[in-house]
Amino acid sequence: MLSEVQKNSFVDKGYCTVQIDLDAKWTNWAINLTWSQIDSHFDRDDPRTWIGEIEDDCRSATLAKRRGRLKFKDNVFRHPELIRMMYGNGPVMSAVRSLIGERCVGRHATRGLYPIFPTPQSSDTIKGGMDAHPFQVNAVLYLDDVAEDGGAFSVWEGSHYIMAKAFAGRASYKLLDNVEALRLEAEARCRHVMLPGPRGTLVLWHHRLLHTPTTNRTDKIRYALLADYYRDDWLDQADEPHTADFWEGWPLSASPSSRPAPEPETPGLTVSPRNARARRSKELAQSAAPA
């Protein structure tokens, strides 16, 4: 079960995090499964080989071009052990049902394994994304420790209230033509945060939340398993229009602190960890300088 603080975070910000006690043998097995899908010319023990063209279930491209992000689904998403990790795990399902309700049922497939290789040379520019398939809550489970600048998952807090307008109905999943304008609005109005965490960190996020994985600037690969969740009647509601109650059908309600996303000091500015560190160093140096 989630705490009231966690549920309020999901309502107000569009996400919450949970720490799941995962056996290292289980996560190591999932990491080994990830490597079974990676091109053989990438040597797991030699980071110098982690360059050049690589193929996943989406396309074949260089690591640099895809910013280190890979998706493995076709050969693994129905693996019974991955399904058990996400849909047969009591603490995981209990947390998700706190958000969706008891009618949330286990599925027959996960979204897959999503490693992010180090690409420290990648641009600092980060663009939020939206998913165009049916789900209510997505879970990102870290299979190893993830640092803030190590490919952590990131979100724009409160953007689910804005991005919901990019869909015709509250359960529909086809993006409307206004999605780009809404994305720019959400990036300007909402605080962009990275969500690092130790092995077993579970990030649960609302299906209308603007989000993106970030660039991995460490020397370690980020390993994660993703899965979608929805109520057993969710697909039947695809054409139902929005109502005044944003949380209709959820066992949640807007808390007194729920309000429109605040305007940041500099609209649209996303600060990378590297730039943030540089800015803090400059501020410290200026404060220490003689008058």
mmCIF file of C-alpha atoms in Angstrom:
data_model
loop_
_atom_site.group_PDB
_atom_site.id
_atom_site.type_symbol
_atom_site.label_atom_id
_atom_site.label_comp_id
_atom_site.label_asym_id
_atom_site.label_seq_id
_atom_site.Cartn_x
_atom_site.Cartn_y
_atom_site.Cartn_z
ATOM 1 C CA MET A 1 0.000 0.000 0.000
ATOM 2 C CA LEU A 2 1.106 3.534 -0.711
ATOM 3 C CA SER A 3 1.181 6.190 1.983
ATOM 4 C CA GLU A 4 -1.013 9.288 1.763
ATOM 5 C CA VAL A 5 2.103 11.295 0.941
ATOM 6 C CA GLN A 6 2.880 9.034 -2.016
ATOM 7 C CA LYS A 7 -0.715 9.123 -3.280
ATOM 8 C CA ASN A 8 -0.820 12.909 -2.960
ATOM 9 C CA SER A 9 2.424 13.113 -4.927
ATOM 10 C CA PHE A 10 0.843 11.056 -7.700
ATOM 11 C CA VAL A 11 -2.192 13.352 -7.755
ATOM 12 C CA ASP A 12 -0.307 16.660 -7.563
ATOM 13 C CA LYS A 13 2.887 15.850 -9.458
ATOM 14 C CA GLY A 14 1.823 12.875 -11.578
ATOM 15 C CA TYR A 15 4.256 10.365 -10.078
ATOM 16 C CA CYS A 16 5.509 8.758 -6.896
ATOM 17 C CA THR A 17 8.401 6.480 -6.009
ATOM 18 C CA VAL A 18 8.449 3.275 -3.970
ATOM 19 C CA GLN A 19 11.376 1.216 -2.712
ATOM 20 C CA ILE A 20 10.904 -2.485 -3.502
ATOM 21 C CA ASP A 21 13.019 -5.125 -1.772
ATOM 22 C CA LEU A 22 14.413 -7.045 -4.756
ATOM 23 C CA ASP A 23 16.735 -10.023 -4.409
ATOM 24 C CA ALA A 24 20.053 -9.310 -6.159
ATOM 25 C CA LYS A 25 19.871 -12.742 -7.803
ATOM 26 C CA TRP A 26 16.638 -11.699 -9.492
ATOM 27 C CA THR A 27 17.930 -8.365 -10.758
ATOM 28 C CA ASN A 28 21.245 -9.881 -11.873
ATOM 29 C CA TRP A 29 19.286 -12.454 -13.859
ATOM 30 C CA ALA A 30 17.303 -9.656 -15.561
ATOM 31 C CA ILE A 31 20.534 -7.794 -16.358
ATOM 32 C CA ASN A 32 21.983 -10.991 -17.856
ATOM 33 C CA LEU A 33 18.807 -11.323 -19.935
ATOM 34 C CA THR A 34 19.334 -7.765 -21.157
ATOM 35 C CA TRP A 35 22.841 -8.644 -22.307
ATOM 36 C CA SER A 36 21.541 -11.708 -24.148
ATOM 37 C CA GLN A 37 19.783 -9.238 -26.482
ATOM 38 C CA ILE A 38 22.734 -6.896 -27.076
ATOM 39 C CA ASP A 39 24.882 -7.197 -30.214
ATOM 40 C CA SER A 40 27.782 -9.576 -29.650
ATOM 41 C CA HIS A 41 30.446 -7.048 -30.643
ATOM 42 C CA PHE A 42 29.598 -5.143 -27.451
ATOM 43 C CA ASP A 43 31.785 -6.711 -24.757
ATOM 44 C CA ARG A 44 30.078 -6.468 -21.370
ATOM 45 C CA ASP A 45 33.427 -6.257 -19.569
ATOM 46 C CA ASP A 46 35.045 -3.744 -21.916
ATOM 47 C CA PRO A 47 33.361 -0.310 -22.117
ATOM 48 C CA ARG A 48 35.730 0.606 -24.959
ATOM 49 C CA THR A 49 33.598 -1.628 -27.210
ATOM 50 C CA TRP A 50 30.371 0.236 -26.389
ATOM 51 C CA ILE A 51 30.457 2.332 -29.548
ATOM 52 C CA GLY A 52 29.082 2.279 -33.055
ATOM 53 C CA GLU A 53 26.046 0.653 -34.599
ATOM 54 C CA ILE A 54 23.693 -1.373 -32.421
ATOM 55 C CA GLU A 55 20.287 -2.910 -33.084
ATOM 56 C CA ASP A 56 17.305 -3.142 -30.752
ATOM 57 C CA ASP A 57 13.602 -3.786 -31.361
ATOM 58 C CA CYS A 58 13.086 -0.329 -32.871
ATOM 59 C CA ARG A 59 15.948 0.211 -35.307
ATOM 60 C CA SER A 60 19.641 -0.089 -36.004
ATOM 61 C CA ALA A 61 21.669 3.056 -35.281
ATOM 62 C CA THR A 62 24.795 4.201 -33.509
ATOM 63 C CA LEU A 63 24.714 4.580 -29.735
ATOM 64 C CA ALA A 64 25.575 8.247 -30.145
ATOM 65 C CA LYS A 65 22.620 8.845 -32.492
ATOM 66 C CA ARG A 66 20.165 7.172 -30.116
ATOM 67 C CA ARG A 67 21.728 8.804 -27.009
ATOM 68 C CA GLY A 68 22.520 5.391 -25.555
ATOM 69 C CA ARG A 69 18.855 4.366 -25.239
ATOM 70 C CA LEU A 70 17.850 0.824 -26.192
ATOM 71 C CA LYS A 71 14.524 -1.041 -26.030
ATOM 72 C CA PHE A 72 14.280 -4.819 -25.929
ATOM 73 C CA LYS A 73 10.762 -6.166 -26.129
ATOM 74 C CA ASP A 74 10.085 -8.749 -28.855
ATOM 75 C CA ASN A 75 12.145 -11.596 -27.373
ATOM 76 C CA VAL A 76 11.676 -10.877 -23.675
ATOM 77 C CA PHE A 77 8.462 -8.995 -22.859
ATOM 78 C CA ARG A 78 6.495 -12.231 -22.354
ATOM 79 C CA HIS A 79 9.224 -13.937 -20.334
ATOM 80 C CA PRO A 80 7.479 -15.489 -17.301
ATOM 81 C CA GLU A 81 10.121 -14.248 -14.846
ATOM 82 C CA LEU A 82 9.773 -10.643 -16.009
ATOM 83 C CA ILE A 83 5.998 -10.959 -15.765
ATOM 84 C CA ARG A 84 6.394 -12.326 -12.255
ATOM 85 C CA MET A 85 8.665 -9.420 -11.284
ATOM 86 C CA MET A 86 6.051 -6.848 -12.282
ATOM 87 C CA TYR A 87 2.658 -8.576 -11.994
ATOM 88 C CA GLY A 88 3.362 -11.360 -9.515
ATOM 89 C CA ASN A 89 5.246 -9.193 -7.044
ATOM 90 C CA GLY A 90 2.994 -8.424 -4.052
ATOM 91 C CA PRO A 91 4.534 -5.036 -3.099
ATOM 92 C CA VAL A 92 4.493 -3.839 -6.727
ATOM 93 C CA MET A 93 0.860 -4.794 -7.314
ATOM 94 C CA SER A 94 -0.173 -3.404 -3.923
ATOM 95 C CA ALA A 95 1.391 -0.037 -4.781
ATOM 96 C CA VAL A 96 -0.256 0.091 -8.214
ATOM 97 C CA ARG A 97 -3.666 -0.901 -6.825
ATOM 98 C CA SER A 98 -3.414 2.003 -4.374
ATOM 99 C CA LEU A 99 -3.569 4.206 -7.476
ATOM 100 C CA ILE A 100 -5.898 2.280 -9.794
ATOM 101 C CA GLY A 101 -7.965 0.096 -7.465
ATOM 102 C CA GLU A 102 -8.546 -3.602 -7.012
ATOM 103 C CA ARG A 103 -9.736 -3.988 -10.597
ATOM 104 C CA CYS A 104 -6.148 -3.563 -11.760
ATOM 105 C CA VAL A 105 -5.133 -7.030 -12.916
ATOM 106 C CA GLY A 106 -1.848 -8.620 -13.950
ATOM 107 C CA ARG A 107 -1.070 -8.660 -17.666
ATOM 108 C CA HIS A 108 0.522 -11.196 -19.991
ATOM 109 C CA ALA A 109 3.478 -9.040 -21.024
ATOM 110 C CA THR A 110 5.741 -6.309 -19.690
ATOM 111 C CA ARG A 111 6.866 -3.335 -21.774
ATOM 112 C CA GLY A 112 10.388 -4.775 -21.838
ATOM 113 C CA LEU A 113 13.988 -4.080 -20.819
ATOM 114 C CA TYR A 114 15.320 -0.561 -21.367
ATOM 115 C CA PRO A 115 19.082 -0.154 -20.841
ATOM 116 C CA ILE A 116 20.774 3.229 -21.340
ATOM 117 C CA PHE A 117 24.455 3.142 -22.275
ATOM 118 C CA PRO A 118 26.825 5.971 -21.332
ATOM 119 C CA THR A 119 26.955 8.731 -23.975
ATOM 120 C CA PRO A 120 28.520 11.647 -22.085
ATOM 121 C CA GLN A 121 29.077 13.543 -25.345
ATOM 122 C CA SER A 122 25.331 13.857 -26.038
ATOM 123 C CA SER A 123 23.618 17.252 -26.147
ATOM 124 C CA ASP A 124 22.128 18.722 -22.981
ATOM 125 C CA THR A 125 18.841 19.356 -24.813
ATOM 126 C CA ILE A 126 16.012 17.278 -23.335
ATOM 127 C CA LYS A 127 12.561 16.986 -24.914
ATOM 128 C CA GLY A 128 9.556 15.525 -23.136
ATOM 129 C CA GLY A 129 7.623 12.660 -24.677
ATOM 130 C CA MET A 130 4.124 11.194 -24.562
ATOM 131 C CA ASP A 131 2.961 7.599 -24.964
ATOM 132 C CA ALA A 132 0.235 6.753 -27.481
ATOM 133 C CA HIS A 133 -0.959 3.362 -26.289
ATOM 134 C CA PRO A 134 -3.505 2.348 -23.624
ATOM 135 C CA PHE A 135 -2.427 2.313 -19.972
ATOM 136 C CA GLN A 136 -3.174 4.187 -16.757
ATOM 137 C CA VAL A 137 0.052 3.826 -14.806
ATOM 138 C CA ASN A 138 3.526 2.908 -15.997
ATOM 139 C CA ALA A 139 6.176 1.480 -13.701
ATOM 140 C CA VAL A 140 9.912 1.942 -14.186
ATOM 141 C CA LEU A 141 11.849 -0.512 -12.015
ATOM 142 C CA TYR A 142 15.585 0.100 -11.593
ATOM 143 C CA LEU A 143 17.555 -3.156 -11.719
ATOM 144 C CA ASP A 144 20.715 -1.471 -10.404
ATOM 145 C CA ASP A 145 21.610 1.793 -8.684
ATOM 146 C CA VAL A 146 20.899 4.825 -10.894
ATOM 147 C CA ALA A 147 22.600 8.174 -10.295
ATOM 148 C CA GLU A 148 20.986 11.482 -11.229
ATOM 149 C CA ASP A 149 23.284 11.834 -14.245
ATOM 150 C CA GLY A 150 23.253 8.088 -14.936
ATOM 151 C CA GLY A 151 20.234 7.904 -17.257
ATOM 152 C CA ALA A 152 17.621 8.499 -14.572
ATOM 153 C CA PHE A 153 13.979 8.656 -15.595
ATOM 154 C CA SER A 154 12.652 12.225 -15.525
ATOM 155 C CA VAL A 155 9.273 13.979 -15.538
ATOM 156 C CA TRP A 156 7.690 17.427 -15.683
ATOM 157 C CA GLU A 157 5.801 17.710 -12.408
ATOM 158 C CA GLY A 158 2.095 18.400 -12.784
ATOM 159 C CA SER A 159 2.202 18.181 -16.581
ATOM 160 C CA HIS A 160 -0.478 15.459 -16.612
ATOM 161 C CA TYR A 161 -3.112 18.178 -16.096
ATOM 162 C CA ILE A 162 -1.842 19.975 -19.209
ATOM 163 C CA MET A 163 -1.054 17.013 -21.473
ATOM 164 C CA ALA A 164 -4.463 15.393 -20.885
ATOM 165 C CA LYS A 165 -5.759 17.941 -23.408
ATOM 166 C CA ALA A 166 -3.683 16.190 -26.111
ATOM 167 C CA PHE A 167 -6.236 13.340 -26.072
ATOM 168 C CA ALA A 168 -9.917 13.358 -27.036
ATOM 169 C CA GLY A 169 -11.007 11.455 -23.934
ATOM 170 C CA ARG A 170 -9.689 10.490 -20.530
ATOM 171 C CA ALA A 171 -8.968 6.900 -21.609
ATOM 172 C CA SER A 172 -8.200 7.487 -25.293
ATOM 173 C CA TYR A 173 -4.659 6.981 -26.508
ATOM 174 C CA LYS A 174 -4.490 8.671 -29.930
ATOM 175 C CA LEU A 175 -2.601 11.954 -29.815
ATOM 176 C CA LEU A 176 -4.301 15.073 -31.174
ATOM 177 C CA ASP A 177 -2.643 17.683 -33.373
ATOM 178 C CA ASN A 178 -2.209 20.050 -30.405
ATOM 179 C CA VAL A 179 0.336 17.795 -28.664
ATOM 180 C CA GLU A 180 3.402 19.842 -29.663
ATOM 181 C CA ALA A 181 1.924 23.130 -28.435
ATOM 182 C CA LEU A 182 0.916 21.485 -25.162
ATOM 183 C CA ARG A 183 4.357 19.939 -24.760
ATOM 184 C CA LEU A 184 5.980 23.360 -25.067
ATOM 185 C CA GLU A 185 3.499 24.780 -22.568
ATOM 186 C CA ALA A 186 4.185 21.972 -20.084
ATOM 187 C CA GLU A 187 7.952 22.313 -20.433
ATOM 188 C CA ALA A 188 7.651 26.059 -19.800
ATOM 189 C CA ARG A 189 5.286 25.857 -16.822
ATOM 190 C CA CYS A 190 6.307 22.655 -15.042
ATOM 191 C CA ARG A 191 9.420 21.814 -13.060
ATOM 192 C CA HIS A 192 11.592 19.171 -14.725
ATOM 193 C CA VAL A 193 12.977 16.661 -12.210
ATOM 194 C CA MET A 194 15.221 13.626 -12.500
ATOM 195 C CA LEU A 195 14.375 10.560 -10.426
ATOM 196 C CA PRO A 196 17.525 8.644 -9.441
ATOM 197 C CA GLY A 197 17.473 5.805 -6.946
ATOM 198 C CA PRO A 198 19.047 2.571 -5.713
ATOM 199 C CA ARG A 199 18.273 -0.876 -7.046
ATOM 200 C CA GLY A 200 14.602 -1.663 -6.478
ATOM 201 C CA THR A 201 13.395 1.915 -6.962
ATOM 202 C CA LEU A 202 9.943 1.809 -8.562
ATOM 203 C CA VAL A 203 8.750 4.973 -10.298
ATOM 204 C CA LEU A 204 4.978 5.003 -10.857
ATOM 205 C CA TRP A 205 3.734 7.698 -13.237
ATOM 206 C CA HIS A 206 0.402 8.839 -14.679
ATOM 207 C CA HIS A 207 -0.296 8.063 -18.322
ATOM 208 C CA ARG A 208 -0.686 11.768 -19.217
ATOM 209 C CA LEU A 209 2.598 12.872 -17.621
ATOM 210 C CA LEU A 210 5.285 14.416 -19.834
ATOM 211 C CA HIS A 211 8.453 12.370 -19.346
ATOM 212 C CA THR A 212 11.749 11.215 -20.803
ATOM 213 C CA PRO A 213 14.802 9.162 -19.904
ATOM 214 C CA THR A 214 17.873 11.357 -19.516
ATOM 215 C CA THR A 215 21.405 11.085 -20.848
ATOM 216 C CA ASN A 216 23.739 8.703 -19.061
ATOM 217 C CA ARG A 217 26.953 10.609 -18.312
ATOM 218 C CA THR A 218 28.437 8.025 -15.940
ATOM 219 C CA ASP A 219 30.567 5.000 -16.783
ATOM 220 C CA LYS A 220 27.790 2.521 -15.862
ATOM 221 C CA ILE A 221 24.855 1.234 -17.901
ATOM 222 C CA ARG A 222 21.403 2.046 -16.570
ATOM 223 C CA TYR A 223 19.226 -1.078 -16.398
ATOM 224 C CA ALA A 224 15.436 -0.887 -16.048
ATOM 225 C CA LEU A 225 12.340 -3.011 -16.551
ATOM 226 C CA LEU A 226 9.104 -1.269 -17.589
ATOM 227 C CA ALA A 227 5.500 -2.415 -17.305
ATOM 228 C CA ASP A 228 2.049 -0.933 -17.906
ATOM 229 C CA TYR A 229 -1.032 -1.214 -15.698
ATOM 230 C CA TYR A 230 -4.716 -0.442 -16.167
ATOM 231 C CA ARG A 231 -8.119 -1.371 -14.810
ATOM 232 C CA ASP A 232 -9.837 -4.367 -16.367
ATOM 233 C CA ASP A 233 -12.432 -2.107 -18.039
ATOM 234 C CA TRP A 234 -10.035 0.648 -19.142
ATOM 235 C CA LEU A 235 -10.037 -0.262 -22.841
ATOM 236 C CA ASP A 236 -13.842 -0.015 -22.889
ATOM 237 C CA GLN A 237 -13.582 3.658 -21.868
ATOM 238 C CA ALA A 238 -11.367 4.792 -24.752
ATOM 239 C CA ASP A 239 -14.041 7.059 -26.279
ATOM 240 C CA GLU A 240 -15.437 8.510 -23.058
ATOM 241 C CA PRO A 241 -15.019 12.299 -22.904
ATOM 242 C CA HIS A 242 -13.204 14.226 -20.208
ATOM 243 C CA THR A 243 -15.291 15.223 -17.200
ATOM 244 C CA ALA A 244 -14.929 17.947 -14.603
ATOM 245 C CA ASP A 245 -13.476 15.363 -12.208
ATOM 246 C CA PHE A 246 -9.987 14.581 -13.469
ATOM 247 C CA TRP A 247 -9.797 11.542 -11.153
ATOM 248 C CA GLU A 248 -13.166 10.004 -11.977
ATOM 249 C CA GLY A 249 -12.832 6.206 -11.880
ATOM 250 C CA TRP A 250 -9.638 6.313 -9.794
ATOM 251 C CA PRO A 251 -9.535 5.645 -6.014
ATOM 252 C CA LEU A 252 -7.906 9.087 -5.710
ATOM 253 C CA SER A 253 -9.097 12.653 -5.440
ATOM 254 C CA ALA A 254 -7.481 16.027 -5.856
ATOM 255 C CA SER A 255 -5.878 17.126 -2.593
ATOM 256 C CA PRO A 256 -6.135 20.713 -1.299
ATOM 257 C CA SER A 257 -2.608 21.322 -2.593
ATOM 258 C CA SER A 258 -3.565 20.443 -6.177
ATOM 259 C CA ARG A 259 -3.261 23.557 -8.319
ATOM 260 C CA PRO A 260 -2.078 24.592 -11.785
ATOM 261 C CA ALA A 261 1.626 24.121 -12.416
ATOM 262 C CA PRO A 262 3.653 27.158 -11.255
ATOM 263 C CA GLU A 263 5.604 29.372 -13.607
ATOM 264 C CA PRO A 264 9.369 28.752 -13.284
ATOM 265 C CA GLU A 265 11.777 31.671 -12.999
ATOM 266 C CA THR A 266 12.935 31.077 -16.575
ATOM 267 C CA PRO A 267 10.138 29.473 -18.633
ATOM 268 C CA GLY A 268 11.196 26.487 -20.672
ATOM 269 C CA LEU A 269 14.656 26.161 -19.125
ATOM 270 C CA THR A 270 15.798 22.649 -18.326
ATOM 271 C CA VAL A 271 19.028 22.488 -16.356
ATOM 272 C CA SER A 272 21.188 19.420 -16.756
ATOM 273 C CA PRO A 273 23.079 18.134 -13.685
ATOM 274 C CA ARG A 274 26.327 19.151 -15.319
ATOM 275 C CA ASN A 275 25.164 22.742 -15.945
ATOM 276 C CA ALA A 276 23.590 22.923 -12.513
ATOM 277 C CA ARG A 277 26.903 21.958 -10.893
ATOM 278 C CA ALA A 278 28.746 24.554 -12.968
ATOM 279 C CA ARG A 279 26.232 27.250 -12.032
ATOM 280 C CA ARG A 280 26.481 26.384 -8.304
ATOM 281 C CA SER A 281 30.292 26.544 -8.481
ATOM 282 C CA LYS A 282 30.108 29.978 -10.134
ATOM 283 C CA GLU A 283 27.667 31.257 -7.498
ATOM 284 C CA LEU A 284 29.916 29.997 -4.687
ATOM 285 C CA ALA A 285 32.948 31.643 -6.239
ATOM 286 C CA GLN A 286 31.088 34.946 -6.597
ATOM 287 C CA SER A 287 29.845 34.834 -3.002
ATOM 288 C CA ALA A 288 33.388 34.207 -1.774
ATOM 289 C CA ALA A 289 34.892 37.101 -3.791
ATOM 290 C CA PRO A 290 35.785 40.290 -1.857
ATOM 291 C CA ALA A 291 33.382 43.202 -2.206
#
